[in-house]
């Protein structure tokens, strides 16, 4: 179903947001969800055949216009994906659910409801989350048979996929193969980039009108690969001032680009606002893996893409900075617009 003509006119008349006001106003003024527009689905296997050029162009279009796309035939074995879903859900049930029931969001929401307050909860997320990385393996869940082996195998596969996706971006941006990966790994040849996996659940919420599952934000890092729930939806992205649902699609991987890809591409690929809504039923599982720069890596627009004017500008939009400094700013400003973050690291 498309947006009706009438709906479009309304968007134009009352909600069209001038470009100059920036992302934050766009986010706050955005209409509530307009259905009917879906992310483009890319058949990644076609990169290896005679449709390579067409597939590259499709991906370029998604990166330039959407900041998000959905991959199928991405090469991750179905069997592995099924195991990942199983161990992640078992882990939630066995090791997380009880804690979530006693968590701050649940307590604060109960309080609001008991007081019959009209207020909303603005500064928290209705999300259970834990992080897997190479550095914290000794803290990975321990009670679920097969959890560690499965997630290790999954992370290996996803890291390879992230590298392939970055190479496609290199090619589409006219950069040497491996450019983005190298930039994220810092000057040295070593494997310094950070590859993390965030395992999230968005449990059913009795009053979803009072809070969000995950507040609107753009992602700080590089390339994000999201394995979202087969059935329960919740993720929305901001496109042309409207929140659009990212429809669940069994065993597909949703790709999006973070703030560092925006900087590196000198704004050709924008990192896009997204959020997760809470809902009364369904416990949405979502596993986000991210290929981020090393905290020591210096990030700046690729020379090939930085225009001369940028170099001469007193206050370029995309500065040169150390990613660790960016993360210090992001940690406190995650749910705010990205532009002040770029300014803050520029001033360092
Ligand atoms: C994130 C994110 C979306 C999701 O973790 O940054 O946007 O569906 N997650 O969990
Ligand atoms: Ni995100």
Tab-separated table of N, CA, C and O and ligand atoms in Angstrom, residues 127 198 200 202 214 217 219 226 228 235 274 276 284 286 288 334, ligand 1:
chain	number	residue	atom	x	y	z
A	127	UNK	N	14.560	-2.268	26.848
A	127	UNK	CA	15.427	-3.189	26.105
A	127	UNK	C	16.291	-3.983	27.082
A	127	UNK	O	16.839	-3.425	28.029
A	198	UNK	N	25.806	-7.116	19.746
A	198	UNK	CA	24.895	-6.679	20.803
A	198	UNK	C	23.632	-7.538	20.713
A	198	UNK	O	22.946	-7.506	19.693
A	200	UNK	N	20.030	-8.175	21.794
A	200	UNK	CA	18.946	-7.415	22.425
A	200	UNK	C	17.636	-8.179	22.395
A	200	UNK	O	17.357	-8.919	21.439
A	202	UNK	N	13.481	-7.016	23.165
A	202	UNK	CA	12.523	-5.965	23.502
A	202	UNK	C	11.261	-6.668	23.982
A	202	UNK	O	10.392	-7.034	23.194
A	214	UNK	N	13.866	1.470	21.986
A	214	UNK	CA	15.204	2.071	21.905
A	214	UNK	C	15.019	3.444	21.284
A	214	UNK	O	14.473	3.562	20.185
A	217	UNK	N	18.258	7.376	17.355
A	217	UNK	CA	19.694	7.685	17.355
A	217	UNK	C	20.274	7.365	15.992
A	217	UNK	O	19.632	6.675	15.190
A	219	UNK	N	23.880	5.480	14.561
A	219	UNK	CA	24.922	4.635	15.144
A	219	UNK	C	26.281	5.318	15.043
A	219	UNK	O	26.598	5.954	14.045
A	226	UNK	N	22.431	-6.264	11.168
A	226	UNK	CA	21.371	-6.549	12.134
A	226	UNK	C	20.589	-7.793	11.730
A	226	UNK	O	20.045	-7.856	10.630
A	228	UNK	N	17.490	-9.336	12.690
A	228	UNK	CA	16.320	-9.027	13.515
A	228	UNK	C	15.314	-10.162	13.544
A	228	UNK	O	15.396	-11.107	12.770
A	235	UNK	N	11.635	-2.094	14.533
A	235	UNK	CA	12.639	-1.141	14.039
A	235	UNK	C	12.020	-0.208	13.003
A	235	UNK	O	11.306	-0.648	12.106
A	274	UNK	N	17.289	6.033	13.504
A	274	UNK	CA	16.390	4.877	13.625
A	274	UNK	C	16.017	4.698	15.088
A	274	UNK	O	16.653	5.275	15.980
A	276	UNK	N	13.489	1.878	17.923
A	276	UNK	CA	12.697	0.657	18.063
A	276	UNK	C	11.500	1.004	18.932
A	276	UNK	O	11.660	1.610	19.992
A	284	UNK	N	10.652	-9.134	21.019
A	284	UNK	CA	11.447	-9.009	19.797
A	284	UNK	C	12.938	-9.246	20.076
A	284	UNK	O	13.529	-8.608	20.927
A	286	UNK	N	16.791	-9.183	18.615
A	286	UNK	CA	17.517	-8.446	17.594
A	286	UNK	C	19.002	-8.495	17.920
A	286	UNK	O	19.407	-8.139	19.027
A	288	UNK	N	22.610	-7.234	16.831
A	288	UNK	CA	23.312	-6.243	16.006
A	288	UNK	C	24.813	-6.437	16.140
A	288	UNK	O	25.347	-6.394	17.237
A	334	UNK	N	24.398	10.211	22.654
A	334	UNK	CA	23.909	9.228	21.685
A	334	UNK	C	22.537	9.576	21.100
A	334	UNK	O	22.292	9.377	19.921
B	1	LIG	C1	21.248	-0.364	17.907
B	1	LIG	C2	19.998	-0.505	17.165
B	1	LIG	C3	18.149	-1.851	16.528
B	1	LIG	C4	17.492	-3.108	16.918
B	1	LIG	O1	21.541	-1.249	18.712
B	1	LIG	O2	21.964	0.608	17.708
B	1	LIG	O3	19.638	0.401	16.486
B	1	LIG	O4	16.638	-3.548	16.174
B	1	LIG	N1	19.315	-1.638	17.281
B	1	LIG	O5	17.824	-3.638	17.964
